[in-house]
Amino acid sequence: MKNNFWKKNQKQIIIAVMVLVIGQSLISSISLKVLLNLTAIQIIFAGIFISVLVSFPMTTLSDTTRITKESFQKEIDYAEDIYKIHSLAVKVKKDGLLSLQSDIDVEQDTFLRDGMILLNDYKKPEVIRDILEKDIESRETNLFKAYNVFKMISHIAPSLGLVGTLVGLIGLLSNIHQPYEIMNNMAAALVSTLYGSLIANFIAVPIMVRIKEYIDKNILRYNIITEGLLLVARNDSARNVFDKMNVMLKEEKRLEYPDKRMKERNYKPYEFQL
């Protein structure tokens, strides 16, 4: 039980431990009162919110929240798509393209459903490719909106840190004869730069990289689906449909052909469910 918990949560545990290590090193070097400087917090976080709200519409920000959440929680299941399309290829060979209508009605993934509709409408393969490639471009653009939001934050956070530093230095020079105010403004000046660097390098940039990987996985999935549907449209064999999709995966991620477990004519197709 403990081993299963460790394997499932290994990454999260390591990240949590490293965060605690960094937090302990900060608190041991800087007093908590100095670290939680209200002036620095106001300049950095208010500045980030204002910049983001001015730069992007609310729809982009809501999409950013959704895509970021999905990048942490949603796993891209290539196997499900490949087995689905292989089942479609088997079904089309047996019953023709019109037999896809029942599967279209229950398919929830919009990209795959749109491709199945194109198949069902007897669209030519080149037409299907052109439509699906444009769909992929549109989806990729929408996914990159979240990437661009965090890219902007990674750029402006250090700059706002410098703004906080300048504000602190101005306050320091304005109160040069008041020792307490000198120390308070000096703390705000230095902590602002620290906040800006931490937000940029430990939050924005890592999330950017994660979103970029999530985008790449989605684009690969769309390309696999497109390749499979085009082969079905060309009336290629179910085996070729499976193999040409399967080879697009990394070698260690490639799937076993269903026919190795049972004969294709007796193979129970993937059941599309609500």
CSV table of C-alpha atoms in Angstrom, one decimal:
chain,number,residue,atom,x,y,z
A,1,MET,CA,0.0,0.0,0.0
A,2,LYS,CA,2.8,2.4,0.9
A,3,ASN,CA,4.7,1.5,-2.2
A,4,ASN,CA,1.7,2.2,-4.4
A,5,PHE,CA,1.1,5.6,-2.6
A,6,TRP,CA,4.8,6.5,-3.2
A,7,LYS,CA,4.7,5.5,-6.9
A,8,LYS,CA,1.5,7.5,-7.5
A,9,ASN,CA,2.5,10.6,-5.6
A,10,GLN,CA,6.3,10.5,-5.9
A,11,LYS,CA,6.6,13.7,-8.0
A,12,GLN,CA,4.3,15.7,-5.8
A,13,ILE,CA,6.1,14.6,-2.6
A,14,ILE,CA,9.5,15.6,-4.0
A,15,ILE,CA,8.2,19.0,-5.1
A,16,ALA,CA,6.6,19.5,-1.7
A,17,VAL,CA,9.9,18.6,0.1
A,18,MET,CA,11.9,21.0,-2.2
A,19,VAL,CA,9.4,23.8,-1.5
A,20,LEU,CA,9.8,23.3,2.2
A,21,VAL,CA,13.6,23.3,1.8
A,22,ILE,CA,13.5,26.6,-0.1
A,23,GLY,CA,11.0,28.1,2.4
A,24,GLN,CA,13.1,27.1,5.3
A,25,SER,CA,16.2,28.6,3.7
A,26,LEU,CA,14.4,31.9,3.2
A,27,ILE,CA,12.9,32.1,6.7
A,28,SER,CA,16.3,31.1,8.2
A,29,SER,CA,18.0,33.9,6.3
A,30,ILE,CA,15.3,36.5,6.5
A,31,SER,CA,12.9,37.2,9.3
A,32,LEU,CA,9.2,36.4,8.5
A,33,LYS,CA,8.3,40.0,9.2
A,34,VAL,CA,10.7,41.3,6.6
A,35,LEU,CA,9.8,38.6,4.1
A,36,LEU,CA,6.1,39.4,4.3
A,37,ASN,CA,6.6,43.1,3.4
A,38,LEU,CA,3.2,44.6,2.5
A,39,THR,CA,4.6,47.3,0.2
A,40,ALA,CA,6.5,44.7,-1.9
A,41,ILE,CA,3.4,42.4,-2.0
A,42,GLN,CA,1.2,45.2,-3.2
A,43,ILE,CA,3.6,46.4,-5.9
A,44,ILE,CA,4.3,42.9,-7.3
A,45,PHE,CA,0.8,41.3,-7.2
A,46,ALA,CA,-1.2,44.4,-8.0
A,47,GLY,CA,1.2,45.1,-10.9
A,48,ILE,CA,0.8,41.6,-12.3
A,49,PHE,CA,-3.0,41.6,-12.0
A,50,ILE,CA,-3.2,45.1,-13.7
A,51,SER,CA,-0.8,44.1,-16.5
A,52,VAL,CA,-2.6,40.8,-17.2
A,53,LEU,CA,-6.1,42.3,-17.1
A,54,VAL,CA,-5.1,45.1,-19.4
A,55,SER,CA,-3.4,42.8,-21.9
A,56,PHE,CA,-5.9,39.9,-22.1
A,57,PRO,CA,-9.7,39.6,-22.3
A,58,MET,CA,-11.5,37.8,-19.5
A,59,THR,CA,-12.3,34.9,-21.9
A,60,THR,CA,-8.5,34.3,-22.3
A,61,LEU,CA,-7.9,34.4,-18.6
A,62,SER,CA,-10.7,31.9,-17.9
A,63,ASP,CA,-9.3,29.6,-20.7
A,64,THR,CA,-5.9,30.0,-19.1
A,65,THR,CA,-7.3,28.8,-15.7
A,66,ARG,CA,-8.9,25.8,-17.4
A,67,ILE,CA,-5.9,24.8,-19.6
A,68,THR,CA,-3.5,25.2,-16.6
A,69,LYS,CA,-5.8,22.9,-14.5
A,70,GLU,CA,-6.0,20.4,-17.3
A,71,SER,CA,-2.3,20.3,-17.8
A,72,PHE,CA,-1.9,19.1,-14.2
A,73,GLN,CA,-4.9,16.8,-14.0
A,74,LYS,CA,-5.7,15.5,-17.5
A,75,GLU,CA,-3.7,12.7,-19.1
A,76,ILE,CA,-3.7,12.4,-22.9
A,77,ASP,CA,-4.9,8.8,-23.7
A,78,TYR,CA,-3.5,8.0,-27.1
A,79,ALA,CA,-4.4,4.3,-26.7
A,80,GLU,CA,-8.1,5.1,-26.4
A,81,ASP,CA,-8.1,7.1,-29.6
A,82,ILE,CA,-6.1,4.5,-31.6
A,83,TYR,CA,-8.3,1.6,-30.5
A,84,LYS,CA,-11.4,3.7,-31.2
A,85,ILE,CA,-10.3,4.5,-34.8
A,86,HIS,CA,-9.2,0.9,-35.3
A,87,SER,CA,-12.7,-0.2,-34.4
A,88,LEU,CA,-14.1,2.4,-36.8
A,89,ALA,CA,-12.0,1.0,-39.5
A,90,VAL,CA,-13.2,-2.6,-38.8
A,91,LYS,CA,-16.8,-1.3,-38.7
A,92,VAL,CA,-16.6,0.6,-42.0
A,93,LYS,CA,-15.1,-2.4,-43.7
A,94,LYS,CA,-18.0,-4.5,-42.6
A,95,ASP,CA,-21.0,-2.1,-42.7
A,96,GLY,CA,-19.9,1.0,-44.7
A,97,LEU,CA,-19.5,4.6,-43.7
A,98,LEU,CA,-23.2,5.1,-42.9
A,99,SER,CA,-22.8,2.8,-39.9
A,100,LEU,CA,-20.8,5.5,-38.1
A,101,GLN,CA,-23.9,7.6,-37.3
A,102,SER,CA,-24.6,5.8,-34.1
A,103,ASP,CA,-21.0,6.3,-32.9
A,104,ILE,CA,-21.1,10.0,-33.9
A,105,ASP,CA,-24.2,10.5,-31.7
A,106,VAL,CA,-22.4,9.3,-28.5
A,107,GLU,CA,-18.9,10.6,-29.1
A,108,GLN,CA,-18.0,13.4,-26.7
A,109,ASP,CA,-14.6,14.5,-28.0
A,110,THR,CA,-15.4,17.3,-30.5
A,111,PHE,CA,-12.3,16.8,-32.7
A,112,LEU,CA,-12.9,13.1,-33.2
A,113,ARG,CA,-16.6,13.6,-33.7
A,114,ASP,CA,-16.1,16.3,-36.3
A,115,GLY,CA,-13.8,14.0,-38.2
A,116,MET,CA,-16.3,11.1,-38.0
A,117,ILE,CA,-19.0,13.5,-39.4
A,118,LEU,CA,-16.7,14.3,-42.3
A,119,LEU,CA,-16.2,10.6,-42.9
A,120,ASN,CA,-20.0,10.0,-42.7
A,121,ASP,CA,-20.6,12.7,-45.2
A,122,TYR,CA,-18.4,11.0,-47.8
A,123,LYS,CA,-15.9,13.8,-47.9
A,124,LYS,CA,-12.8,13.2,-50.0
A,125,PRO,CA,-9.6,12.5,-48.0
A,126,GLU,CA,-7.9,15.7,-49.2
A,127,VAL,CA,-10.9,17.7,-48.1
A,128,ILE,CA,-10.9,16.0,-44.7
A,129,ARG,CA,-7.2,16.7,-44.3
A,130,ASP,CA,-7.6,20.4,-45.1
A,131,ILE,CA,-10.5,20.9,-42.7
A,132,LEU,CA,-8.9,18.9,-39.8
A,133,GLU,CA,-5.5,20.7,-40.3
A,134,LYS,CA,-7.2,24.1,-40.1
A,135,ASP,CA,-9.1,22.8,-37.0
A,136,ILE,CA,-5.7,21.8,-35.4
A,137,GLU,CA,-4.3,25.2,-36.1
A,138,SER,CA,-7.2,26.9,-34.5
A,139,ARG,CA,-7.0,24.6,-31.4
A,140,GLU,CA,-3.3,25.2,-31.1
A,141,THR,CA,-3.8,28.9,-31.2
A,142,ASN,CA,-6.4,28.7,-28.4
A,143,LEU,CA,-4.1,26.5,-26.3
A,144,PHE,CA,-1.2,28.9,-26.7
A,145,LYS,CA,-3.2,31.7,-25.1
A,146,ALA,CA,-2.5,30.2,-21.7
A,147,TYR,CA,1.2,29.9,-22.5
A,148,ASN,CA,1.3,33.5,-23.5
A,149,VAL,CA,-0.3,34.7,-20.3
A,150,PHE,CA,2.4,33.0,-18.2
A,151,LYS,CA,5.1,34.1,-20.6
A,152,MET,CA,4.0,37.7,-20.0
A,153,ILE,CA,4.0,37.1,-16.2
A,154,SER,CA,7.5,35.7,-16.4
A,155,HIS,CA,8.7,38.9,-18.2
A,156,ILE,CA,6.9,41.5,-16.0
A,157,ALA,CA,7.4,39.9,-12.6
A,158,PRO,CA,11.2,40.7,-12.5
A,159,SER,CA,10.5,44.2,-13.9
A,160,LEU,CA,7.9,44.9,-11.2
A,161,GLY,CA,10.5,43.7,-8.7
A,162,LEU,CA,12.8,46.4,-9.9
A,163,VAL,CA,10.0,48.9,-9.7
A,164,GLY,CA,9.5,47.9,-6.1
A,165,THR,CA,13.2,48.3,-5.5
A,166,LEU,CA,13.1,51.8,-6.9
A,167,VAL,CA,10.1,52.7,-4.8
A,168,GLY,CA,12.0,51.4,-1.7
A,169,LEU,CA,15.1,53.4,-2.6
A,170,ILE,CA,13.1,56.6,-3.1
A,171,GLY,CA,11.4,56.0,0.3
A,172,LEU,CA,14.8,55.4,1.8
A,173,LEU,CA,16.3,58.6,0.5
A,174,SER,CA,13.2,60.6,1.4
A,175,ASN,CA,13.6,59.4,5.1
A,176,ILE,CA,17.4,59.5,5.3
A,177,HIS,CA,17.3,60.9,8.8
A,178,GLN,CA,14.8,58.3,10.2
A,179,PRO,CA,16.6,55.0,10.9
A,180,TYR,CA,13.4,53.0,11.2
A,181,GLU,CA,12.0,54.2,7.9
A,182,ILE,CA,15.4,53.5,6.2
A,183,MET,CA,15.3,49.9,7.3
A,184,ASN,CA,11.6,49.5,6.3
A,185,ASN,CA,12.2,50.9,2.8
A,186,MET,CA,15.4,49.0,2.3
A,187,ALA,CA,13.5,45.8,3.2
A,188,ALA,CA,10.7,46.7,0.7
A,189,ALA,CA,13.4,47.4,-2.0
A,190,LEU,CA,15.2,44.1,-1.7
A,191,VAL,CA,12.1,41.9,-1.0
A,192,SER,CA,10.4,43.3,-4.1
A,193,THR,CA,13.2,42.0,-6.3
A,194,LEU,CA,13.1,38.6,-4.5
A,195,TYR,CA,9.3,38.3,-5.1
A,196,GLY,CA,9.7,39.2,-8.8
A,197,SER,CA,12.4,36.6,-9.3
A,198,LEU,CA,10.6,33.9,-7.4
A,199,ILE,CA,7.3,34.4,-9.2
A,200,ALA,CA,9.0,34.4,-12.6
A,201,ASN,CA,11.4,31.5,-12.1
A,202,PHE,CA,9.6,29.2,-9.7
A,203,ILE,CA,6.0,29.7,-10.9
A,204,ALA,CA,5.5,31.3,-14.3
A,205,VAL,CA,8.3,29.6,-16.2
A,206,PRO,CA,7.6,26.0,-14.9
A,207,ILE,CA,3.9,26.4,-15.7
A,208,MET,CA,4.8,27.7,-19.2
A,209,VAL,CA,6.9,24.6,-19.8
A,210,ARG,CA,4.2,22.3,-18.5
A,211,ILE,CA,1.6,24.0,-20.7
A,212,LYS,CA,3.9,23.7,-23.8
A,213,GLU,CA,4.3,20.0,-23.1
A,214,TYR,CA,0.5,19.7,-22.8
A,215,ILE,CA,0.0,21.5,-26.1
A,216,ASP,CA,2.5,19.2,-27.8
A,217,LYS,CA,0.7,16.1,-26.5
A,218,ASN,CA,-2.7,17.5,-27.7
A,219,ILE,CA,-1.3,18.3,-31.2
A,220,LEU,CA,0.2,14.8,-31.4
A,221,ARG,CA,-3.2,13.4,-30.5
A,222,TYR,CA,-4.9,15.4,-33.1
A,223,ASN,CA,-2.4,14.4,-35.8
A,224,ILE,CA,-2.8,10.7,-34.8
A,225,ILE,CA,-6.6,11.0,-35.1
A,226,THR,CA,-6.3,12.9,-38.4
A,227,GLU,CA,-4.0,10.2,-39.9
A,228,GLY,CA,-6.3,7.4,-38.8
A,229,LEU,CA,-9.4,9.0,-40.2
A,230,LEU,CA,-7.7,9.8,-43.5
A,231,LEU,CA,-6.8,6.1,-43.8
A,232,VAL,CA,-10.3,5.0,-43.1
A,233,ALA,CA,-11.5,7.5,-45.7
A,234,ARG,CA,-9.2,5.8,-48.2
A,235,ASN,CA,-10.7,2.5,-47.3
A,236,ASP,CA,-7.3,1.2,-46.0
A,237,SER,CA,-7.1,-2.0,-44.1
A,238,ALA,CA,-7.8,-1.9,-40.3
A,239,ARG,CA,-4.3,-3.3,-39.7
A,240,ASN,CA,-2.7,-0.5,-41.7
A,241,VAL,CA,-4.9,2.1,-39.9
A,242,PHE,CA,-3.7,0.8,-36.5
A,243,ASP,CA,0.0,0.5,-37.5
A,244,LYS,CA,0.3,3.9,-39.0
A,245,MET,CA,-1.2,5.6,-36.0
A,246,ASN,CA,0.7,3.4,-33.6
A,247,VAL,CA,4.1,4.2,-35.2
A,248,MET,CA,3.5,7.9,-34.4
A,249,LEU,CA,4.0,7.1,-30.7
A,250,LYS,CA,7.3,6.8,-28.9
A,251,GLU,CA,8.7,3.3,-29.3
A,252,GLU,CA,8.2,2.5,-25.6
A,253,LYS,CA,4.6,3.7,-25.7
A,254,ARG,CA,3.5,1.7,-28.8
A,255,LEU,CA,0.4,-0.6,-28.4
A,256,GLU,CA,-0.2,-4.2,-29.1
A,257,TYR,CA,-2.4,-4.9,-32.1
A,258,PRO,CA,-5.8,-6.3,-31.0
A,259,ASP,CA,-5.5,-9.2,-33.5
A,260,LYS,CA,-2.7,-10.7,-31.3
A,261,ARG,CA,-5.4,-11.4,-28.7
A,262,MET,CA,-8.3,-12.4,-30.9
A,263,LYS,CA,-9.1,-12.7,-34.6
A,264,GLU,CA,-10.2,-9.5,-36.2
A,265,ARG,CA,-13.5,-10.9,-37.5
A,266,ASN,CA,-14.4,-11.8,-33.9
A,267,TYR,CA,-12.9,-8.6,-32.5
A,268,LYS,CA,-15.4,-6.7,-30.3
A,269,PRO,CA,-15.2,-3.0,-31.5
A,270,TYR,CA,-14.5,-0.2,-29.0
A,271,GLU,CA,-17.8,0.8,-27.6
A,272,PHE,CA,-18.5,4.5,-27.8
A,273,GLN,CA,-20.2,5.6,-24.6
A,274,LEU,CA,-21.9,8.6,-23.3
